[in-house]
Short mmCIF file of C-alpha atoms and ligand atoms in Angstrom, two decimals:
data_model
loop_
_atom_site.label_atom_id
_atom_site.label_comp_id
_atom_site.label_asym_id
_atom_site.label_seq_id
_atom_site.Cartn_x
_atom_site.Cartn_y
_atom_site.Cartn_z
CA UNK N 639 9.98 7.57 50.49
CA UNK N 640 11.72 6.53 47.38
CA UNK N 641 9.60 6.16 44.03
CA UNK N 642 11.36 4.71 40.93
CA UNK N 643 9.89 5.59 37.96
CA UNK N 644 10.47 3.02 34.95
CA UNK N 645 9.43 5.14 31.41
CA UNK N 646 10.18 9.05 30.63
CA UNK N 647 7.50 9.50 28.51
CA UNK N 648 4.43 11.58 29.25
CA UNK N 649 3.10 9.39 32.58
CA UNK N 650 6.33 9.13 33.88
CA UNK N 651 7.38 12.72 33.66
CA UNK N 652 4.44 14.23 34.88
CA UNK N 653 4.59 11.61 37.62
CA UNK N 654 8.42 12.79 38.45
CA UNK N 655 7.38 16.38 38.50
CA UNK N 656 4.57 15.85 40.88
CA UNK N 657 6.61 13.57 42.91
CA UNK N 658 9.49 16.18 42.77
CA UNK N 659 7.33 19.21 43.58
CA UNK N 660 6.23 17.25 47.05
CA UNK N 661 9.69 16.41 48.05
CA UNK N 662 9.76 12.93 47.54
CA UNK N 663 12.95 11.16 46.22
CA UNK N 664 12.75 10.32 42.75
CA UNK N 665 14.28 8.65 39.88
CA UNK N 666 13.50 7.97 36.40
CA UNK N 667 14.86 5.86 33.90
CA UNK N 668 13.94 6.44 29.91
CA UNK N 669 15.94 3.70 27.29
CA UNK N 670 16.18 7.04 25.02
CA UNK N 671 19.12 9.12 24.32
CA UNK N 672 17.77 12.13 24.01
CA UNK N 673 14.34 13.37 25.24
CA UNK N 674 13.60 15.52 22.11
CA UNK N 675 14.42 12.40 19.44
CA UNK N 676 10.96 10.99 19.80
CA UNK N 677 8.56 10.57 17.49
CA UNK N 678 4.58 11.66 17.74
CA UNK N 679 2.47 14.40 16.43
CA UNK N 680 -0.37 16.35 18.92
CA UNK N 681 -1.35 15.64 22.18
CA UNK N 682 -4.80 16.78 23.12
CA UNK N 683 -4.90 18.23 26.98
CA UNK N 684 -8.23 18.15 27.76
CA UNK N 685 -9.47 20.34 31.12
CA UNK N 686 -9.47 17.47 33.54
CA UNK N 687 -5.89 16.74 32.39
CA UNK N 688 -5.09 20.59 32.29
CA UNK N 689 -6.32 20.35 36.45
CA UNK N 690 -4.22 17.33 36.99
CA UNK N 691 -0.86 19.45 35.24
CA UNK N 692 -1.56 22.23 37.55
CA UNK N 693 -1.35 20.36 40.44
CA UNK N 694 1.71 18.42 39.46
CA UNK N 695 3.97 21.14 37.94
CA UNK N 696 5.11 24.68 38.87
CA UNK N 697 3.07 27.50 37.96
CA UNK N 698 5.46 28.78 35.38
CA UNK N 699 5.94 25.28 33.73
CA UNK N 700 2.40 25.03 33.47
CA UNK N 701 2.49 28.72 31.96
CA UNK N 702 5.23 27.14 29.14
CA UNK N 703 3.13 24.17 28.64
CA UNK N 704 -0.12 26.48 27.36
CA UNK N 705 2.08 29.20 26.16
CA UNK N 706 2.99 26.31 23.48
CA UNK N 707 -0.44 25.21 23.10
CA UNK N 708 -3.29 25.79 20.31
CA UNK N 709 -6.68 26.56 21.91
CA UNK N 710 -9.27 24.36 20.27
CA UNK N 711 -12.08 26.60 21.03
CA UNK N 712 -10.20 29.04 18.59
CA UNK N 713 -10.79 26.31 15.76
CA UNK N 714 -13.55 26.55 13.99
CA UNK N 715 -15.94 23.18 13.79
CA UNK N 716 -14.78 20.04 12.86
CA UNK N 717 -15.95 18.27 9.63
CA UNK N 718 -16.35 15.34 8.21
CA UNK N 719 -16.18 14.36 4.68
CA UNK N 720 -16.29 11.49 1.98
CA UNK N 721 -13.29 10.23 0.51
CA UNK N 722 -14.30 12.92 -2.54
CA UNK N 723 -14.24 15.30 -0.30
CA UNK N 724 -17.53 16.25 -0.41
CA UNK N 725 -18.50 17.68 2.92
CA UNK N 726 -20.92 15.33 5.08
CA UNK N 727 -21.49 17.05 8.04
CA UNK N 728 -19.87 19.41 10.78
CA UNK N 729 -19.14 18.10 15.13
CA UNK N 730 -20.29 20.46 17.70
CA UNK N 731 -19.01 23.71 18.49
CA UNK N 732 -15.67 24.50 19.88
CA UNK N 733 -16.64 27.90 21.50
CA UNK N 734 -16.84 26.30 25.39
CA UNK N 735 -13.85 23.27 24.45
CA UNK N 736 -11.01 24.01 27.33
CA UNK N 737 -9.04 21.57 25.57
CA UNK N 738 -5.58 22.67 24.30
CA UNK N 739 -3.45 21.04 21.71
CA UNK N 740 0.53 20.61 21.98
CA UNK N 741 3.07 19.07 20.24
CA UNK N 742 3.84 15.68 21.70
CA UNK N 743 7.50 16.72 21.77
CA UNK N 744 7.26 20.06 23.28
CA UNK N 745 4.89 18.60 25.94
CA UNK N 746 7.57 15.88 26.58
CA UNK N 747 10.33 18.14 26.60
CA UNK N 748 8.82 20.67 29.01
CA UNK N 749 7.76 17.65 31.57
CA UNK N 750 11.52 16.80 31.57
CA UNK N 751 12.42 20.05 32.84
CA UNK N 752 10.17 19.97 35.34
CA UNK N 753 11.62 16.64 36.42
CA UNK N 754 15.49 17.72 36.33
CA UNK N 755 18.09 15.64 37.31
CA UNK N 756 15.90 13.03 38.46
CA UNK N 757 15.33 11.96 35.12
CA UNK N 758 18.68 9.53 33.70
CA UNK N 759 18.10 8.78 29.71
CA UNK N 760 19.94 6.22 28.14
CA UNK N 761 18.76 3.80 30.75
CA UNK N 762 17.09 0.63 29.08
CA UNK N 763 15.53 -1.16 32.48
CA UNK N 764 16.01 -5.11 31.75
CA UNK N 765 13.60 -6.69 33.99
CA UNK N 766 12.40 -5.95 37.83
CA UNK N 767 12.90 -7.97 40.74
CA UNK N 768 12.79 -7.62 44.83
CA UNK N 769 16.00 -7.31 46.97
CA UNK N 770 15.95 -9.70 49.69
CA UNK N 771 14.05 -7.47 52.13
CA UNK N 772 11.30 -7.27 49.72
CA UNK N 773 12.04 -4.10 47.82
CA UNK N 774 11.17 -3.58 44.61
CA UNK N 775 14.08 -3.39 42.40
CA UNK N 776 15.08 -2.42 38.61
CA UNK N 777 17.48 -3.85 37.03
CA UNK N 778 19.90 -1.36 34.15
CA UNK N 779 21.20 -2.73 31.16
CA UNK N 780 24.52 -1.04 32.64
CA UNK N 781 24.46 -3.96 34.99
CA UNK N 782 23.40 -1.81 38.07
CA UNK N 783 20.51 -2.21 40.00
CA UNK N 784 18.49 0.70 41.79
CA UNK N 785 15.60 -0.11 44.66
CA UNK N 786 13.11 2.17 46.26
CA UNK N 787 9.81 1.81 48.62
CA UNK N 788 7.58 1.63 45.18
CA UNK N 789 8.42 1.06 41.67
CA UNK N 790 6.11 2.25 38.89
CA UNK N 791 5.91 0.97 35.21
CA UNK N 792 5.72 3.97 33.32
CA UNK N 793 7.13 2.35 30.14
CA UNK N 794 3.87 2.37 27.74
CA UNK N 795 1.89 0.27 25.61
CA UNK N 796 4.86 -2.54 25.43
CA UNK N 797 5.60 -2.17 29.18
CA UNK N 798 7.71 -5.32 30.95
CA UNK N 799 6.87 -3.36 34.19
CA UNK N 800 2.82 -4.37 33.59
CA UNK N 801 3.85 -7.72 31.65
CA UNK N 802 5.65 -8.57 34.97
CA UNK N 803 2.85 -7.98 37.06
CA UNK N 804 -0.05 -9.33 34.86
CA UNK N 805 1.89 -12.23 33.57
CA UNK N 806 0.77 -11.55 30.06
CA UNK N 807 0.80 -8.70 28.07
CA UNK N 808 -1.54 -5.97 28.71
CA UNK N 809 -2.63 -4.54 25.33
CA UNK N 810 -3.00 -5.99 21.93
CA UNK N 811 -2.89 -4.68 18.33
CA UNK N 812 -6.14 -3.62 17.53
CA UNK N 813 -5.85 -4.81 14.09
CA UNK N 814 -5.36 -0.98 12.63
CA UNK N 815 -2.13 0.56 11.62
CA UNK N 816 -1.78 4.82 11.65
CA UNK N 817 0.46 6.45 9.36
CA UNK N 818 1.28 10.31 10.64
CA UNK N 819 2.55 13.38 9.14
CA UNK N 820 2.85 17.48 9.25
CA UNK N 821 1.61 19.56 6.41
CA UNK N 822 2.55 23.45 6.77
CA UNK N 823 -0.78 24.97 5.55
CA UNK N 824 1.07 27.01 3.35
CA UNK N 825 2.22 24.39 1.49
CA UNK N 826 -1.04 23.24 0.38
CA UNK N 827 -2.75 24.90 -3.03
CA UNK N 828 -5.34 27.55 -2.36
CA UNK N 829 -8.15 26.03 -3.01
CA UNK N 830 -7.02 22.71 -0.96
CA UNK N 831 -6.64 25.10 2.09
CA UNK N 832 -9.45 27.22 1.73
CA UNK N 833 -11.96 23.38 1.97
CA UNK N 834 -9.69 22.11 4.86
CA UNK N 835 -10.10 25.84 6.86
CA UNK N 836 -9.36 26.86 10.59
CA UNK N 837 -10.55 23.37 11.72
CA UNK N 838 -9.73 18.93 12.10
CA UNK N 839 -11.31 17.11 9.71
CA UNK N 840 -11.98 13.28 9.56
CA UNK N 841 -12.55 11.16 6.66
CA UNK N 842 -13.98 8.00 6.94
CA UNK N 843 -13.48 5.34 3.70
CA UNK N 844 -15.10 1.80 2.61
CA UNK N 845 -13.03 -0.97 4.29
CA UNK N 846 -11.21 0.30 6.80
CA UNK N 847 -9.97 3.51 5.56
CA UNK N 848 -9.57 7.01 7.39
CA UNK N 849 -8.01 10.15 7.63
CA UNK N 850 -7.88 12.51 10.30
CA UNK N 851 -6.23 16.10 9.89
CA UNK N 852 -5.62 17.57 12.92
CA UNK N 853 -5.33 21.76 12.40
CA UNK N 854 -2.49 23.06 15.01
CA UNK N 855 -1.34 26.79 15.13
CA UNK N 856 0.12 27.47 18.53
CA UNK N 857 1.05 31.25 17.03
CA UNK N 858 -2.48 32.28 15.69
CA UNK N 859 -4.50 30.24 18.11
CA UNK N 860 -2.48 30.60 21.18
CA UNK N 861 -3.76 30.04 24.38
CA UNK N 862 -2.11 32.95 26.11
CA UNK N 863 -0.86 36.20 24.63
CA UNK N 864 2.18 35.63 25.97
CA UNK N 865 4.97 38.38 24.05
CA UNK N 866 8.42 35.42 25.26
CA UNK N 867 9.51 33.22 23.36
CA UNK N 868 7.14 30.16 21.95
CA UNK N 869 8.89 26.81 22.55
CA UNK N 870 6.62 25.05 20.25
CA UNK N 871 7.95 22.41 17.65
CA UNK N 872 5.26 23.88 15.37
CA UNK N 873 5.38 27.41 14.39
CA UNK N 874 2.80 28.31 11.88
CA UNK N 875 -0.75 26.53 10.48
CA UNK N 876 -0.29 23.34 10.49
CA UNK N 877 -2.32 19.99 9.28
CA UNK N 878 -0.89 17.20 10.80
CA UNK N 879 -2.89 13.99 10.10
CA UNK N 880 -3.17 10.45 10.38
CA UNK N 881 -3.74 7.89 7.60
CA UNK N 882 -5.27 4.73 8.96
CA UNK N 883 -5.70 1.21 7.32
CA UNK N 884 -6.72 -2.42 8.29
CA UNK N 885 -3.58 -4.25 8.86
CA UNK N 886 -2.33 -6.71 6.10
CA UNK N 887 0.95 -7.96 4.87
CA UNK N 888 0.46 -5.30 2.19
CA UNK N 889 0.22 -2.11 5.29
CA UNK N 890 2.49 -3.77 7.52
CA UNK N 891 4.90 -3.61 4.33
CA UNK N 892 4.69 0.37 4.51
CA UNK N 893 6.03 0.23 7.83
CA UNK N 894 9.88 -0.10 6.04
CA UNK N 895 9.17 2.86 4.13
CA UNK N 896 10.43 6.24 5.00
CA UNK N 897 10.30 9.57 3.66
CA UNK N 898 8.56 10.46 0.38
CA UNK N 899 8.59 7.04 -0.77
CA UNK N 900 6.16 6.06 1.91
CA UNK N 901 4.09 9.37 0.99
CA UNK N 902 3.97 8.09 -2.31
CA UNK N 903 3.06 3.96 -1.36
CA UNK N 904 -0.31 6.04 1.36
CA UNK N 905 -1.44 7.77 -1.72
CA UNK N 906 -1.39 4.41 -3.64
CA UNK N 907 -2.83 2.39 -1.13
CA UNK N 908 -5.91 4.90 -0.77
CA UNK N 909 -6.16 5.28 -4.80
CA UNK N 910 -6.87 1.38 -4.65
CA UNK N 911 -9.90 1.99 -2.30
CA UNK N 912 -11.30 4.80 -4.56
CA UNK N 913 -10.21 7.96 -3.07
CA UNK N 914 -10.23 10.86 -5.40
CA UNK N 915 -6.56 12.25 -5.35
CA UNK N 916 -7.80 15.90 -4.78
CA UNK N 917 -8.79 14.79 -1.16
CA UNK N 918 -5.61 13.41 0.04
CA UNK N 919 -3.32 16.96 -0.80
CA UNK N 920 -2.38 17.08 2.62
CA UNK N 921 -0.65 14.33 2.42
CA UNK N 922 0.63 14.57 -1.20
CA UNK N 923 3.05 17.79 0.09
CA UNK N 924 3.68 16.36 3.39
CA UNK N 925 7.22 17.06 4.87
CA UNK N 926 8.61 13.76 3.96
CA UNK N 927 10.73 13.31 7.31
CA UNK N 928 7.81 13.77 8.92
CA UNK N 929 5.86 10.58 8.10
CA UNK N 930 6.13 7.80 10.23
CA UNK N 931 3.96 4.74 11.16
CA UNK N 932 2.11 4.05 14.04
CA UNK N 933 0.34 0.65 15.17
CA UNK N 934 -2.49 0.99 17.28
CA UNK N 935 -2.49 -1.14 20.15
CA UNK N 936 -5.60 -1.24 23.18
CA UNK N 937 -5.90 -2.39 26.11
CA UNK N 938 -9.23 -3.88 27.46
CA UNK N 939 -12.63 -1.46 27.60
CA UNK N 940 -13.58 -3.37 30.91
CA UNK N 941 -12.16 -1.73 33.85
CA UNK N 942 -12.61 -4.97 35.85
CA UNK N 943 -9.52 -6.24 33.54
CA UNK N 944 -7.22 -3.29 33.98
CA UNK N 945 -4.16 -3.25 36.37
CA UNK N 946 -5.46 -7.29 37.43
CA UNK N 947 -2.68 -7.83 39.88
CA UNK N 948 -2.66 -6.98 43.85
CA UNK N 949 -1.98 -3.64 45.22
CA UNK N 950 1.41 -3.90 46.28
CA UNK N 951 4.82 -1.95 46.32
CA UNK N 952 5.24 -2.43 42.70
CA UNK N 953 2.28 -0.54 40.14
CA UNK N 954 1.95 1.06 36.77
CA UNK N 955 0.50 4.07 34.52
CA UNK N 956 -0.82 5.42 31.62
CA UNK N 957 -0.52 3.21 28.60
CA UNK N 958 1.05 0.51 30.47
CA UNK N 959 -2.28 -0.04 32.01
CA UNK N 960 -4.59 1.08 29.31
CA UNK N 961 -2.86 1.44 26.30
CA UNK N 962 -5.29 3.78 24.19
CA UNK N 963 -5.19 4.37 20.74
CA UNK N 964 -5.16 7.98 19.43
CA UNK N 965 -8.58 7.76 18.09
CA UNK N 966 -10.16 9.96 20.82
CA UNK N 967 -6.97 11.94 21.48
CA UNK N 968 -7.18 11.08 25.17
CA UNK N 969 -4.17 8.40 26.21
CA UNK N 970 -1.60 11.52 27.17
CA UNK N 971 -4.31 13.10 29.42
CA UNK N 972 -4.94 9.74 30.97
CA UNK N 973 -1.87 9.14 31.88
CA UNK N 974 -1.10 12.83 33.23
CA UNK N 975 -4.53 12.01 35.35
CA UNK N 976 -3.09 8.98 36.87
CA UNK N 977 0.21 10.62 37.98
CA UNK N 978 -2.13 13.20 39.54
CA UNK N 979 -4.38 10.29 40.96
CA UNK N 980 -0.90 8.68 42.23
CA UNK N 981 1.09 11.35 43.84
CA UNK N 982 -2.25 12.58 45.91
CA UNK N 983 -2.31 8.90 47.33
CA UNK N 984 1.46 9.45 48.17
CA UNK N 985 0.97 12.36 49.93
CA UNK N 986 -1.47 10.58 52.31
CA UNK N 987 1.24 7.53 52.84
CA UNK N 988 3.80 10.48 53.26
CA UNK N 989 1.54 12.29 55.93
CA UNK N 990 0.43 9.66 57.65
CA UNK N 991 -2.65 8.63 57.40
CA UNK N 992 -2.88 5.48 55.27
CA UNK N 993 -0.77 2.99 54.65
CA UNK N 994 1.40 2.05 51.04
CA UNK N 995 -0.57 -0.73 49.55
CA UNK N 996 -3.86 1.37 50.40
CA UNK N 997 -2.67 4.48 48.50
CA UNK N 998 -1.80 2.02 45.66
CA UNK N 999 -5.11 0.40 45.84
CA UNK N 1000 -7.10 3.52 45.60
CA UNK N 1001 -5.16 4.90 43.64
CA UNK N 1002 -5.35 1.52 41.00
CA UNK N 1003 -9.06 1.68 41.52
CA UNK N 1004 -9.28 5.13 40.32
CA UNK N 1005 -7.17 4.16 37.33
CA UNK N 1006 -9.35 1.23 36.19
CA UNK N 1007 -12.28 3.05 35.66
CA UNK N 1008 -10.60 6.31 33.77
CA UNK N 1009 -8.51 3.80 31.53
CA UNK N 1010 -11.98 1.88 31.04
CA UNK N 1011 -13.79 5.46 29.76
CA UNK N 1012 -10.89 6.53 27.37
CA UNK N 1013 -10.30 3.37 26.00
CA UNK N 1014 -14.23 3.21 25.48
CA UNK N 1015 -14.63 6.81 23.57
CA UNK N 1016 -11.20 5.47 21.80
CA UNK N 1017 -12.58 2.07 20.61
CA UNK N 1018 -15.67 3.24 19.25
CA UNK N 1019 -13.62 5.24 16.26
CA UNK N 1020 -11.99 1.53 15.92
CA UNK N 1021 -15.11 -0.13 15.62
CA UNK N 1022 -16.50 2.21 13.16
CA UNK N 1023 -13.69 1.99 11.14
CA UNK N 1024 -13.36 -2.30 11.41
CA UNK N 1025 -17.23 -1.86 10.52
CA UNK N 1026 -16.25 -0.48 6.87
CA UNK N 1027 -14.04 -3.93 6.53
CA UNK N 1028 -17.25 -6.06 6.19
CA UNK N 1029 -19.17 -5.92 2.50
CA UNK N 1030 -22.12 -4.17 4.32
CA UNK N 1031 -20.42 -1.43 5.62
CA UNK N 1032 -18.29 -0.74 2.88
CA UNK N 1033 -21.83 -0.66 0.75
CA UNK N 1034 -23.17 1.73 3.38
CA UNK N 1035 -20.24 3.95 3.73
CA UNK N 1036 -20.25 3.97 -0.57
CA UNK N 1037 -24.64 4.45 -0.58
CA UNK N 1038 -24.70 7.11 2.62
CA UNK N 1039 -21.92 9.38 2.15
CA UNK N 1040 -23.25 10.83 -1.39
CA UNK N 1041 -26.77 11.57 0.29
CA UNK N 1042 -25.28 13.27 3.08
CA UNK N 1043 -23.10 14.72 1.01
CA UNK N 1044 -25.73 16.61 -1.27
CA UNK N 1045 -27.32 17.54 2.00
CA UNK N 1046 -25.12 19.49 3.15
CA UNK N 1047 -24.47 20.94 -0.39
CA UNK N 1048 -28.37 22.20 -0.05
CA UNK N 1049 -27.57 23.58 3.33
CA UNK N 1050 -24.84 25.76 1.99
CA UNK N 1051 -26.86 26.47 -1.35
CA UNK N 1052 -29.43 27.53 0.48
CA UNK N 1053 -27.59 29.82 3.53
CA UNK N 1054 -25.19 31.44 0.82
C1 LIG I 999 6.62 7.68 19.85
C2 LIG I 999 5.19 7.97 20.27
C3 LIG I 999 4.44 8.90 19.57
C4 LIG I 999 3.13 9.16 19.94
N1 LIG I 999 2.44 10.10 19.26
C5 LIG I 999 1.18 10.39 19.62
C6 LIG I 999 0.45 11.36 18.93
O1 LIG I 999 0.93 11.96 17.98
N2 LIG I 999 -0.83 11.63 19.31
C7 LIG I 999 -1.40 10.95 20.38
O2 LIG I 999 -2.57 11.23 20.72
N3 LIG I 999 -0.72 10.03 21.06
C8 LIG I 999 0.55 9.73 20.71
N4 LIG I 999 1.22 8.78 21.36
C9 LIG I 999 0.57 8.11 22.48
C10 LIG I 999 0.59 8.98 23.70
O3 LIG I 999 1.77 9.73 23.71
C11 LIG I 999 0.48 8.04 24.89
O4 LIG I 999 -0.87 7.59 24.98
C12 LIG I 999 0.83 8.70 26.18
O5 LIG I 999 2.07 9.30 26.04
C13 LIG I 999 0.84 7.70 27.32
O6 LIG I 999 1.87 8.04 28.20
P1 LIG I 999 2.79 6.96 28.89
O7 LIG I 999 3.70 7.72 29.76
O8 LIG I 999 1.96 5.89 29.47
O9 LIG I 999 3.60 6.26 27.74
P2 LIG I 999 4.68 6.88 26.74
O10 LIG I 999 4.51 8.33 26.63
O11 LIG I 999 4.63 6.03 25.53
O12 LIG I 999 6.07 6.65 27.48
C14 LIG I 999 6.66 5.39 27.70
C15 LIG I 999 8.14 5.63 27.90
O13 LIG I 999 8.74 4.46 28.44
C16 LIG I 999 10.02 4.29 27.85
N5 LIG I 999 10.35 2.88 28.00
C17 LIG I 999 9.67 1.81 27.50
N6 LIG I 999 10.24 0.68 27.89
C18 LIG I 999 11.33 1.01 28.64
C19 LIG I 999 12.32 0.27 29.34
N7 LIG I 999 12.31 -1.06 29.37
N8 LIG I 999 13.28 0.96 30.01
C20 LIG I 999 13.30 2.32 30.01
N9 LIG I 999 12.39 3.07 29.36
C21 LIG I 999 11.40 2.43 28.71
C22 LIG I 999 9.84 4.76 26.43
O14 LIG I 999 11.07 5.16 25.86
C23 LIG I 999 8.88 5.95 26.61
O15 LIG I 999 9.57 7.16 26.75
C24 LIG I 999 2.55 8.48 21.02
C25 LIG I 999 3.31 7.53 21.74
C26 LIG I 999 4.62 7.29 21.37
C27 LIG I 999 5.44 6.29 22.15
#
């Protein structure tokens, strides 16, 4: 059977590698020129995802994959402060959390060796269409055209692949616009690093203001002891964050910044919304090269809406279908679920016992309802955050967070 695969990214890959390690014929096209030259900051692998890798890749790409990876139960408890940074509370413990972190480009670059030569970058695919047996078909900007048994649109949240088969477009913006960088812990004053710690923190602002710092350190929090090489993109502590706003002409006008000028327009736009400077360090010595934007687009929570097209010889994956936003750090394990979810269908068509469009069926039924539970957790970040947009939640967020805030100041007072 021959599967082409429409998207390199993390879907697609993983999909490729499965597809590759069960002998099927594969081949993937990716518009970029190089797999390495994409953007994107950490991917969270929780265990269910971690499963779904092991089945799809080789044992010692798997072992490269968390050999690269920063164990979150070596973190220490998240926290979550006021836009003065006065601590409001701490999440659960991390002590039992599988979940690994990786750099999005490590992760990406590691999937594309487990693919191989099956994977052909520099390929922008144009459109689809059938050949006149009914094949699907993709069709190169080169001009050529390549067919197979079952085409899959792994091309993410903008994918023509899903827009084909839907007949609209299968996410929207969400109304939210990210903003992400990496801050080397080193770089940030003393006393700046000692309050941020071991651990992510998230900061939540009146109308529609956030900040999330994710705390990465393959090296001292590495999953295995492993004495080769490390092939992560990060090498020491590192915060990397996100900076999130409502969108407006103003936001949307940050998005043609780059480098420390954009560092400089974030700090402004969160000085106008009354954050105290002191709490936004991490992104005040920021590598500059490192900032870019990020628009937030989502797909529907209902799973009845997801992949709404026929089972058939032509499907799709991962954001494609249910285009997540990073909020719950879930839309790369998704996606590495559903090439799991896909190739274990194939298998069956391959030995046998059920037929194509049943595999994709089952395997599009499975998808609807994981795509419907991370887009849920995902969502309800977004909705707290659009909350703070009306008067009354920017009033609450200003009235709560300084109670909360001397609470916890108590609690510390009165443990220390
Ligand atoms: C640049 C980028 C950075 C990200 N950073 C983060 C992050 O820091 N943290 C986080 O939690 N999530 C991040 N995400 C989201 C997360 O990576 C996705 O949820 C996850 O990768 C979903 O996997 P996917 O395979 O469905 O889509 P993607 O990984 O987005 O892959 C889609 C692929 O399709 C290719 N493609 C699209 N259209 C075509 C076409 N017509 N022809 C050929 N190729 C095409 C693209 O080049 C891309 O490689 C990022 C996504 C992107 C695109």
């Amino acid at each position: 059977m021959r599967i082409i695969i429409v998207g390199g990214g993390i879907g697609g890959l993983a999909l490729a590698a499965g597809l590759r390690r069960h002998d099927f014929e594969v081949s993937v096209f990716d518009r970029d020129l190089d797999i390495a030259q994409t953007g994107g900051y950490h991917i969270t692998l929780d265990g269910r995802a971690q499963a779904a890798l092991q089945e799809l890749v080789e044992p010692e790409i798997f072992e490269r994959l968390l050999g690269s990876s920063s164990a979150l139960r070596l973190r220490a408890r998240d926290a979550f402060w006021d836009r003065h940074g006065r601590l409001l509370g701490h999440g659960p413990s991390l002590d039992d959390n599988p979940g690994v972190d990786i750099d999005r480009i490590t992760l990406r670059t590691i999937l594309a060796d487990a693919a191989g030569a099956d994977l052909q970058l520099g390929s922008p695919v144009t459109d689809i269409a059938r050949t006149p047996t009914g094949a699907p078909q993709a069709l190169l900007a080169d001009g050529t055209t390549v067919s197979g048994d079952l085409l899959v649109g792994a091309d993410g949240a903008h994918s023509l692949v899903a827009r084909r088969l839907a007949g609209r477009a299968t996410s929207e913006p969400t109304g939210i616009i990210g903003f992400s960088g990496r801050t080397a812990a080193g770089d940030l004053g003393a006393a700046e690093r000692q309050r941020l710690g071991p651990r992510s923190s998230m900061v939540l602002g009146p109308r529609t203001t956030a900040l999330y710092i994710g705390y990465l350190d393959p090296v001292g929090n590495a999953v295995l002891h492993t004495t080769g090489p490390r092939e992560s993109v990060t090498t020491g502590p590192t915060y990397i964050w996100g900076a999130m706003f409502a969108e407006s002409a103003a936001t949307d006008a940050l998005r043609a910044l780059r480098g420390a000028e954009l560092r400089s327009a974030l700090l402004t736009a969160f000085d106008r919304e009354g954050w105290r400077r002191s709490a936004l360090e991490v992104i005040e010595r920021a590598e500059p090269g490192s900032i870019g934007a990020f628009r937030f687009n989502a797909a529907s929570t209902r799973a009845r809406d997801l992949a709404p097209w026929p089972a058939g010889a032509v499907t799709a994956l991962g954001d494609a279908v249910h285009a997540t936003p990073p909020t719950a750090g879930m839309g790369a394990g998704a996606a590495i679920r559903d090439a799991a979810s896909l190739v274990a269908n194939l298998r069956a068509v391959a030995a046998g016992t059920v037929t194509l469009p049943v595999a994709v069926s089952r395997f599009e039924a499975d998808m609807r309802v994981r795509g419907s539970e991370v887009l849920v957790a995902a969502m309800r970040t977004v909705g707290l955050m659009r909350a703070t947009g009306s008067p009354l939640g920017a009033a609450a967020t200003t009235a709560v967070a300084p109670v909360l805030a001397a609470a916890q100041l108590l609690a510390h007072r009165h443990r220390s």
